[in-house]
Coordinates of C-alpha atoms and ligand atoms in Angstrom, one line a residue:
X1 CA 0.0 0.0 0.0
X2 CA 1.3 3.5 -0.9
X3 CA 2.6 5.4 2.2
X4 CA 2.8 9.3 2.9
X5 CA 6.3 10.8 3.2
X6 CA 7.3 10.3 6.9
X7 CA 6.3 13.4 9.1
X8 CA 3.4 14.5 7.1
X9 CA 0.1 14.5 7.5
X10 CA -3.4 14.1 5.5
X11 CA -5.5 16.8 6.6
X12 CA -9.5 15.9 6.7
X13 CA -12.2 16.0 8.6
X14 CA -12.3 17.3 12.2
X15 CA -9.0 18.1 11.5
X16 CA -9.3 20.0 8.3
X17 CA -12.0 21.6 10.0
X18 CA -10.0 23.2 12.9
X19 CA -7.3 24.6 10.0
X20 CA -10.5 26.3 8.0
X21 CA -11.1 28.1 11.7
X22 CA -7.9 28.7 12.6
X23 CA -8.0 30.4 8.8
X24 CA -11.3 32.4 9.7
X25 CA -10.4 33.3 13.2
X26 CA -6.6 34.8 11.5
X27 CA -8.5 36.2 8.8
X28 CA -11.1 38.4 10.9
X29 CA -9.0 39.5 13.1
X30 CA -5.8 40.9 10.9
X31 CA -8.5 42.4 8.6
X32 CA -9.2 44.9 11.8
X33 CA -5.8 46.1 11.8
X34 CA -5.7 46.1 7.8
X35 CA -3.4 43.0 6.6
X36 CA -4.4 41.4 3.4
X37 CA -3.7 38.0 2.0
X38 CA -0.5 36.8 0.2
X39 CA 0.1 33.7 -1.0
X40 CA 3.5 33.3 -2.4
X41 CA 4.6 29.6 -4.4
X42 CA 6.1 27.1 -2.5
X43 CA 9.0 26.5 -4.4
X44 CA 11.9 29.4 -4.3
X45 CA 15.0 30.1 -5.2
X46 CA 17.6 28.6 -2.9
X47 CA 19.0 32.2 -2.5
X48 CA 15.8 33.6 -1.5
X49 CA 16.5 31.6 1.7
X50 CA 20.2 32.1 1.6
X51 CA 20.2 35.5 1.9
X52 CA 17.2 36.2 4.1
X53 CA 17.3 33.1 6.4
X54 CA 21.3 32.8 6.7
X55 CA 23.8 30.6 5.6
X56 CA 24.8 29.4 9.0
X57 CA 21.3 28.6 10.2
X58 CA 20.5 25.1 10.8
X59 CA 17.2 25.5 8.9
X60 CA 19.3 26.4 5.5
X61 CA 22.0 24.0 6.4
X62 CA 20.1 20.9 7.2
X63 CA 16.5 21.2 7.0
X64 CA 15.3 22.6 3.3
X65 CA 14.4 20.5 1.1
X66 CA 16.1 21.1 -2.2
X67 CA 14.1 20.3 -5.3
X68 CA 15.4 19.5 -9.3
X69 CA 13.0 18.5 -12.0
X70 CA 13.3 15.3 -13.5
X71 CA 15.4 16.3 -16.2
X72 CA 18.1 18.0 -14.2
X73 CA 18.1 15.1 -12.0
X74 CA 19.0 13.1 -14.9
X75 CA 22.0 15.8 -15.8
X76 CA 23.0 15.5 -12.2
X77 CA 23.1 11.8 -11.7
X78 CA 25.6 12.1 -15.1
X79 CA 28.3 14.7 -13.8
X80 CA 27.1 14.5 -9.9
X81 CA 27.9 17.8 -9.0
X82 CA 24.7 20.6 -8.0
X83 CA 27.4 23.1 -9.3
X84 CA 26.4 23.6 -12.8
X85 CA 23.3 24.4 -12.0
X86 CA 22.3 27.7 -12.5
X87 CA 20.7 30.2 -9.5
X88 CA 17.7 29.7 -11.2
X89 CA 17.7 26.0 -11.3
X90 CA 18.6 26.0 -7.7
X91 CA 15.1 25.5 -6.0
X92 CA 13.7 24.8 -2.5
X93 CA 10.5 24.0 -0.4
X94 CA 10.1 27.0 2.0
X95 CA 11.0 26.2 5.3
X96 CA 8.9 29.6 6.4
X97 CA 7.0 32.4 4.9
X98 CA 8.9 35.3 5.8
X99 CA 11.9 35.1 3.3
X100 CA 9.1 34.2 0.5
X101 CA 7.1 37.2 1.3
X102 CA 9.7 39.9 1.0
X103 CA 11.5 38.6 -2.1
X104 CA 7.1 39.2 -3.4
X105 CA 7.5 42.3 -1.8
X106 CA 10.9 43.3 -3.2
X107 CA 9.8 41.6 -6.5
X108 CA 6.3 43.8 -7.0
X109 CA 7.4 46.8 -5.5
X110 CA 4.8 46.6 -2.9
X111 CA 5.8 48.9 -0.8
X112 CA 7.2 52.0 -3.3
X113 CA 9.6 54.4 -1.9
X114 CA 7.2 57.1 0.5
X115 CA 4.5 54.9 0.3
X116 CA 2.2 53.6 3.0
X117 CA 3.6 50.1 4.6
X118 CA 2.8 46.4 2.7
X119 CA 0.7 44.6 5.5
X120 CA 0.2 40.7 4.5
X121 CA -0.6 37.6 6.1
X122 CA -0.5 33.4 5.0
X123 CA -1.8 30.5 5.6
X124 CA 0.4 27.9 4.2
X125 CA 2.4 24.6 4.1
X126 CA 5.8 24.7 5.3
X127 CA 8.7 22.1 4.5
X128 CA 11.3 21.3 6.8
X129 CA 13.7 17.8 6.8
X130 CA 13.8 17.6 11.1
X131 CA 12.9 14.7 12.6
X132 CA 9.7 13.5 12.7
X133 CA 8.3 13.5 16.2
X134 CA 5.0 15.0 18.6
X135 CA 4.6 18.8 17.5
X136 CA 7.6 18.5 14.6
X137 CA 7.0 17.8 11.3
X138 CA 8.0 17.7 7.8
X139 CA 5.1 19.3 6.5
X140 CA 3.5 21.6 8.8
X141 CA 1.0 24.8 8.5
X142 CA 1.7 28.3 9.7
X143 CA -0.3 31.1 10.0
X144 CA 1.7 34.6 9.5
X145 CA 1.9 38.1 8.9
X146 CA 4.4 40.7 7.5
X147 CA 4.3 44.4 8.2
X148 CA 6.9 46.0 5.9
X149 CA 7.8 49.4 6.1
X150 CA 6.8 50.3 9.6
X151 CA 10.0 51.0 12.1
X152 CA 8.0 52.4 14.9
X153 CA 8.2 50.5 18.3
X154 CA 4.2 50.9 18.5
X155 CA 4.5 48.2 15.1
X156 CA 6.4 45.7 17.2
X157 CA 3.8 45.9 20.3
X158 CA 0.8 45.7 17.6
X159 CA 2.1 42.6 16.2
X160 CA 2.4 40.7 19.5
X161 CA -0.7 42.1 20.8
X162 CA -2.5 40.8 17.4
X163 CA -0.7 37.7 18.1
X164 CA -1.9 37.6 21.8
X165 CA -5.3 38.0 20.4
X166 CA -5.1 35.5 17.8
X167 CA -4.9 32.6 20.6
X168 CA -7.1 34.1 23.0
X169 CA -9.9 34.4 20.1
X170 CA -9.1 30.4 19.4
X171 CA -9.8 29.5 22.8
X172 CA -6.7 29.2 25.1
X173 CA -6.9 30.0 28.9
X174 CA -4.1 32.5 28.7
X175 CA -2.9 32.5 32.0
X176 CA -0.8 29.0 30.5
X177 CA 0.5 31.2 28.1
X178 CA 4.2 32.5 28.5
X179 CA 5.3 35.7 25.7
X180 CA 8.8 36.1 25.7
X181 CA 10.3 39.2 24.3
X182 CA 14.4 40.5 23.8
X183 CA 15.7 42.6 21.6
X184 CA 18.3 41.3 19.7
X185 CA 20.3 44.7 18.9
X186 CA 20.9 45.6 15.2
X187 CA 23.5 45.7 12.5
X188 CA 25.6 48.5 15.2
X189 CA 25.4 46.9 18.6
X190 CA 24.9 43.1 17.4
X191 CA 28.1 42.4 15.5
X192 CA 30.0 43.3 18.7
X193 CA 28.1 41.5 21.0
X194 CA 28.0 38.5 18.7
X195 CA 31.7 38.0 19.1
X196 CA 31.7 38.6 22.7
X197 CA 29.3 35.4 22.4
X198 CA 32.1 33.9 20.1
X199 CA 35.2 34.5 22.4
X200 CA 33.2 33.2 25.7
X201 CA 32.2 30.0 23.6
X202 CA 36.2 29.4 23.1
X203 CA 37.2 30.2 26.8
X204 CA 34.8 27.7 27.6
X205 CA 35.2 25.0 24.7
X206 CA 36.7 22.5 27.0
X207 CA 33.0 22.6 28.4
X208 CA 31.0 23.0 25.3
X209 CA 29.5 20.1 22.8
X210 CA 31.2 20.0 19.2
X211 CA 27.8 21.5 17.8
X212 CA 28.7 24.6 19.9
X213 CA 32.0 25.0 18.9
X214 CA 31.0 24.7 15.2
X215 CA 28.4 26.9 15.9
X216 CA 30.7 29.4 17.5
X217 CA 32.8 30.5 14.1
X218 CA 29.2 30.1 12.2
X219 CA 26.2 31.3 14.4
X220 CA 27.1 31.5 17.9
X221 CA 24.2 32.7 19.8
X222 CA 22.6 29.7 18.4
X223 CA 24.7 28.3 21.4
X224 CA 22.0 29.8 23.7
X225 CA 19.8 26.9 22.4
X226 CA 21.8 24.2 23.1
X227 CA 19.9 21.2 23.9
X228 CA 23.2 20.1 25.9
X229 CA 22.5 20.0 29.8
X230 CA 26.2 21.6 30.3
X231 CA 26.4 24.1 27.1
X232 CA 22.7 25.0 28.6
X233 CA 24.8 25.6 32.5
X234 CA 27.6 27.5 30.6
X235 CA 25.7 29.5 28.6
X236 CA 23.8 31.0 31.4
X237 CA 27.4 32.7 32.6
X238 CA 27.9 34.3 28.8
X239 CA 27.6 38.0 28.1
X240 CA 24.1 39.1 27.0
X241 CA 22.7 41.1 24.9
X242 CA 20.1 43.3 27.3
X243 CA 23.9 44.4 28.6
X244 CA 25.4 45.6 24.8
X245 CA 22.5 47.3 23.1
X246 CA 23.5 50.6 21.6
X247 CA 20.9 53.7 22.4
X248 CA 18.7 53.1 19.8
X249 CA 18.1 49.8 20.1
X250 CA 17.6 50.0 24.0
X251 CA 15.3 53.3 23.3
X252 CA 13.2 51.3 20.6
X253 CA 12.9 47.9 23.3
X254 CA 12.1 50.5 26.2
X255 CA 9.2 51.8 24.0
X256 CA 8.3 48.6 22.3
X257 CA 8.2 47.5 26.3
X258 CA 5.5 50.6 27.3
X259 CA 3.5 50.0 24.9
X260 CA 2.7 46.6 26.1
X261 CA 2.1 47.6 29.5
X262 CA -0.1 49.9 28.5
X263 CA -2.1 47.2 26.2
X264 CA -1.7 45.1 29.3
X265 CA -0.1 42.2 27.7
X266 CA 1.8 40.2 30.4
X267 CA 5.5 39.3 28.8
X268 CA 9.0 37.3 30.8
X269 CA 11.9 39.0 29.7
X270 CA 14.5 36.9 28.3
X271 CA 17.8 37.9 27.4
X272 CA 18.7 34.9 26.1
X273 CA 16.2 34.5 23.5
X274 CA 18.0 34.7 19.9
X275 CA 15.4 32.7 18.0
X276 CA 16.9 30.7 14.9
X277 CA 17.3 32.8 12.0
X278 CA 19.8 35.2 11.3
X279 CA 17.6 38.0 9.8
X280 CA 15.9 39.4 13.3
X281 CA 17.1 42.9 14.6
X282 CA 15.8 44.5 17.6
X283 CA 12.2 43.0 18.7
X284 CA 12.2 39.6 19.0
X285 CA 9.5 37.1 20.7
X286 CA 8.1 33.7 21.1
X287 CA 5.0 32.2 22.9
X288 CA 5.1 28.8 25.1
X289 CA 2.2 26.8 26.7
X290 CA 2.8 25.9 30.0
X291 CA 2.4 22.6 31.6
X292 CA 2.0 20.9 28.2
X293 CA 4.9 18.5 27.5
X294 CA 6.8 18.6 24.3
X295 CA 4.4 20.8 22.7
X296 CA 7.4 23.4 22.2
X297 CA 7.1 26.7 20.6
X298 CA 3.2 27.7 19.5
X299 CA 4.3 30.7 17.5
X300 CA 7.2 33.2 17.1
X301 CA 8.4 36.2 15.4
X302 CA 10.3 39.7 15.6
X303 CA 11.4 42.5 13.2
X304 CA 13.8 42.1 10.4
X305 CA 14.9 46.0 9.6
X306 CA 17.8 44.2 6.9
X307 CA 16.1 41.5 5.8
X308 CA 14.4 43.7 2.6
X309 CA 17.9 44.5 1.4
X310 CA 19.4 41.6 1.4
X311 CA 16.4 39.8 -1.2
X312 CA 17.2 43.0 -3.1
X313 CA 15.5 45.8 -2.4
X314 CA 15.6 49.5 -1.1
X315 CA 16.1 49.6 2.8
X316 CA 12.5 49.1 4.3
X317 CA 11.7 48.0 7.9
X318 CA 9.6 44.6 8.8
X319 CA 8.4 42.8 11.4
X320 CA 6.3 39.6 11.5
X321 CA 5.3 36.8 13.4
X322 CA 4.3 33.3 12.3
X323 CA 2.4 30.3 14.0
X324 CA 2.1 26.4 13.6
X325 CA -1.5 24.9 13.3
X326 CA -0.4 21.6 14.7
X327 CA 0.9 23.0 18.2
X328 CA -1.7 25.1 18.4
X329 CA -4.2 22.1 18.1
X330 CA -2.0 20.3 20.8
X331 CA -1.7 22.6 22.8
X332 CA -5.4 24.1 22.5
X333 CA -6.5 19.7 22.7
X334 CA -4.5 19.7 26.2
X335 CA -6.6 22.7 27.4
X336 CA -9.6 20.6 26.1
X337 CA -10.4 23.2 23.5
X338 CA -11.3 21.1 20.1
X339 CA -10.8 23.5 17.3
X340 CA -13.2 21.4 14.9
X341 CA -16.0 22.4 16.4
X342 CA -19.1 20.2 15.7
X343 CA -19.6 18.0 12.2
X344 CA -21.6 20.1 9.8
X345 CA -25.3 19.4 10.0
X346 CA -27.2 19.0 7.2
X347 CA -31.3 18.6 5.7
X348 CA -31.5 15.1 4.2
X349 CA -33.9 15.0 1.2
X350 CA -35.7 11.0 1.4
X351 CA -37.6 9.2 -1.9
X352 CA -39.8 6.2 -0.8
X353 CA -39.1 4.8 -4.0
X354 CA -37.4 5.6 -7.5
X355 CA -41.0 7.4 -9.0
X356 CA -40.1 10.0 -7.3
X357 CA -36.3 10.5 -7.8
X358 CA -37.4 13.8 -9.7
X359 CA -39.3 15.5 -6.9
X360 CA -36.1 14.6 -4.7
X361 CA -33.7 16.0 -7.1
X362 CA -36.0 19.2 -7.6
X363 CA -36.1 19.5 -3.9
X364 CA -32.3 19.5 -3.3
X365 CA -32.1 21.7 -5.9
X366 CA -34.2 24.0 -4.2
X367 CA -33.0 23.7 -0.3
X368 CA -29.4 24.3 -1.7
X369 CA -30.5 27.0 -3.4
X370 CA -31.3 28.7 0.1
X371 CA -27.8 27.9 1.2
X372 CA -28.6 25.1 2.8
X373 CA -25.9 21.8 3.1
X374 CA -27.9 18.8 1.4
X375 CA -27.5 15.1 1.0
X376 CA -29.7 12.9 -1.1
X377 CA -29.8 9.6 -1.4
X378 CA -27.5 8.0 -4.3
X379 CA -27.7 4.4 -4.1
X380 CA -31.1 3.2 -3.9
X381 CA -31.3 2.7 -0.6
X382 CA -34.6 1.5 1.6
X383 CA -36.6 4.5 3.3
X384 CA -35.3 2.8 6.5
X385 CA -31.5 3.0 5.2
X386 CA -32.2 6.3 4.3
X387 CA -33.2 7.5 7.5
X388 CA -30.0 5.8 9.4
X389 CA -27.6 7.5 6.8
X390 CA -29.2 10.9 7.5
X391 CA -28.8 10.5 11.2
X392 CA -25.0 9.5 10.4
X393 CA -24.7 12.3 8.3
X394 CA -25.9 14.7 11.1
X395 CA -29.2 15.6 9.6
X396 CA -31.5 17.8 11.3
X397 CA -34.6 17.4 9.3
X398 CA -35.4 14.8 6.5
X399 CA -37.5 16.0 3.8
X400 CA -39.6 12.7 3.0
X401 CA -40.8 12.6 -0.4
X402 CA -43.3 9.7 -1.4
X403 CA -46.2 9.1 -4.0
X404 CA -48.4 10.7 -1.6
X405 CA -46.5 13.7 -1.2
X406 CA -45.5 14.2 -5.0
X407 CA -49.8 13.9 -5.6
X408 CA -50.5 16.4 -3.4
X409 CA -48.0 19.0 -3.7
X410 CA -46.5 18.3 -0.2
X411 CA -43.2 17.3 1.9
X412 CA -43.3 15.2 4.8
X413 CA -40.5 16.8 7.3
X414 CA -39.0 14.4 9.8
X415 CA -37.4 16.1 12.8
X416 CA -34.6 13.9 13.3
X417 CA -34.9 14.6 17.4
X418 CA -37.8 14.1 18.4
X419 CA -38.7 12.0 14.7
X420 CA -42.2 14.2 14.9
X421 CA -43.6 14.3 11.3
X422 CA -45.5 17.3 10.1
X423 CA -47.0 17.7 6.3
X424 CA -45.9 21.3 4.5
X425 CA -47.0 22.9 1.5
X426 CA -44.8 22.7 -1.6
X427 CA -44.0 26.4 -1.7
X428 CA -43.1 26.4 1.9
X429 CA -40.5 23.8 1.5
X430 CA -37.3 26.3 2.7
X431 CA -39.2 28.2 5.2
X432 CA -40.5 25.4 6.9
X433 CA -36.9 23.1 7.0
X434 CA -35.2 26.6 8.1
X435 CA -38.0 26.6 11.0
X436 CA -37.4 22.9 12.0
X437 CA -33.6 23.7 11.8
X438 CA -32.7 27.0 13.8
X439 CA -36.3 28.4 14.5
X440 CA -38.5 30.6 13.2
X441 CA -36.2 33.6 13.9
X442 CA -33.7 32.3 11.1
X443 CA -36.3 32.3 8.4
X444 CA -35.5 35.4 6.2
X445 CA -38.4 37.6 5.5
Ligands
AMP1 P1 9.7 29.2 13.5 O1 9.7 29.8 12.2 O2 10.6 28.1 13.7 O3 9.7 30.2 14.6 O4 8.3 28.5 13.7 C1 7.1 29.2 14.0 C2 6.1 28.3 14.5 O5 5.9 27.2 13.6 C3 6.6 27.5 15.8 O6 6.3 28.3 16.9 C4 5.8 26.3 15.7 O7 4.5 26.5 16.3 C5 5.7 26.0 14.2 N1 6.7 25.0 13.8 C6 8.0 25.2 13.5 N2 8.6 24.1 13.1 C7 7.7 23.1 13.1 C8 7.6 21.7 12.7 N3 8.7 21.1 12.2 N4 6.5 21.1 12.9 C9 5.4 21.7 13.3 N5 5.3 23.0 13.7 C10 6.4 23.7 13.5

């Protein structure tokens, strides 16, 4: 039997359902503070990640997947070497959105020199080659948003209090949530500080794993995530960065920092928190659930004031934030919060016997026609069949339609609760199944 990919998931059902809310819930509430949609492809230029993500990072390094067509496989298997291959040729699944949506940005000009800032949000797949395991996979969905072109501290506080919002409007009991914010410094405080990180990792590399010490020369505040008991004990002793931002960066966290207290969004301070990619500045945060093992990270993000000019275009501010469906649905399922909500309910349209397959078919015709979900029966089944499949299918009423019915210009409708019967006219088919359904007070007039 054919098998999915390892760490990937068929999406249906209950659990298709809780993504289309998620979607909706996103979708409502960044259309109050004016983001629109963007989806970008799913395949990109190696470089797009290169230059936004980082060379260093292990999500470049390790964890894209890289992606030739058949042909170019074939020319690859003959001389074995990617290095013929031309930039263009050179193609990835993105790992996140971000990187994808400022190379559209760059690409279309969205946000022209003076103009007012490009506000977009996804909803998309994401690839990345980890490990399968609880709350990690290979092909996950995050729900984002990009504000480019807005350097004001107020920008950063918006965007986590959106964020906060986002999870309190899906349901978690917030007090188990944890927001974590640090400022990371910029291109004139971080470069120093980065290899005060450096030199501390060497005076101490008779402690530190061989990860660490790679990650030293490459990336070494990446060392601050070591899952190594002992780097974990060293690093705590390194220099940080709350202690070697310049002015403006200190000014711009200070503000970032009122503004939430105002808003009254509850956050931990941690110094300590670099997050993985090599394209923050400034403002950076992440959100944990607490008392929910292995769950991990539920959503993270920060601003990116370089990140336009290295895909290419004019210096422009960003800042984003981005969240995985799958945690979230962990996490929310451990608060016993089930996104999926209840299976649709439906008005199931009956025929006592093939005569009057017409008058069944006109009837769903009709009833969808008012917006209304209908099954039918499609396989000859008994009356009594018919009746057991409409319970399965969550039916509220069953529209009955016999030789009796189709004589006198009439519906039986079956309240599937209480299985009452009452005869209606023809002409008051919708009104009468909308009555049955949600009450009188849903019938439009
Ligand atoms: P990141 O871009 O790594 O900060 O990821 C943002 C959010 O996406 C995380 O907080 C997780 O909720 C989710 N996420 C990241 N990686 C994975 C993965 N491999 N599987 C499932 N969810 C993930």
């Amino acid at each position: 039997m054919a098998q999915k990919v390892q760490g990937t998931e068929d999406l249906y059902g209950g659990y298709m359902r809780a993504w289309q809310y998620m979607q909706a819930v996103a979708h409502e509430l960044f259309d109050t503070y004016g983001f629109d949609m963007i989806e970008t492809p799913a395949l990109e230029q190696v470089d797009t990640f290169v230059h936004g993500i980082g060379e260093s990072t292990d999500v470049v390094r390790k964890e894209m997947f890289r992606v030739i067509s058949g042909a170019l496989f074939e020319k690859l298997l003959g001389d074995g070497s990617e290095k013929s291959l031309k930039p263009r040729q050179r193609l990835a699944m993105r790992p996140e959105g971000t990187a994808g949506v400022v190379r559209a940005v760059v690409e279309n000009n969205l946000v022209p020199q003076g103009s007012s800032p490009a506000k977009l949000w996804y909803a998309e797949s994401m690839f990345r080659g980890e490990r399968p395991q609880k709350g990690r996979l290979r092909q996950f969905h995050q729900v984002g948003l990009e504000w480019l072109g807005a350097p004001d501290p107020a920008a950063d506080a918006e965007c986590i209090i959106i964020l906060m919002e986002f999870y309190h409007r899906l349901g978690f009991d917030m007090s188990k949530l944890r927001l974590y914010i640090n400022s990371m410094g910029d291109s004139h405080c971080r470069p120093a500080y980065r290899e005060k990180v450096k030199q501390f990792i060497y005076d101490h590399k008779d402690e530190m794993c061989a990860d660490c010490l790679e990650r030293a020369e490459l990336n070494p505040l990446r060392s601050f995530d070591c899952k190594n008991e002992r780097c974990h004990e060293v690093m705590k002793s390194a220099p940080l960065i709350s202690d070697n931002l310049c002015e403006d960066c200190a000014e711009h966290y200070a503000q970032v920092k009122a503004y939430l207290d105002a808003a009254g969004i509850s956050y931990v301070e941690d110094p300590t928190l670099v997050r993985g990619l090599d394209y923050y500045t400034r403002t950076v945060f992440e959100v944990e659930v607490v008392n929910v093992d292995d769950v991990g990270a539920i959503g993270g993000g920060g601003r990116y004031d370089g990140l336009v000019e290295l895909e290419g275009g004019k210096p422009t501010p960003g800042i984003g934030f981005a969240v995985g469906f799958e945690r979230i649905a962990l996490a929310l399922a451990a608060q016993g919060v089930d996104l999926a909500g209840d299976e649709p309910t439906c008005v199931y349209v009956a025929c006592a016997a093939p005569e009057q397959r017409s008058a069944v078919f006109d009837a769903t015709l009709t009833l969808r026609d008012a917006g209304l979900r209908v099954e039918a029966d499609y396989q000859g089944r008994s009356l009594k069949s018919q009746f057991k499949q409409a319970d399965k299918l969550h039916a509220l009423v069953c529209v009955v339609i016999g030789a009796d019915e189709v004589t006198n210009n009439t519906y039986t409708l079956r309240d599937m609760n209480t299985h009452e019967q009452i005869s209606v006219a023809k002409d008051n088919l919708v009104d009468e199944v909308i009555k049955l359904m949600y009450g009188a007070e849903f019938i439009d007039i």
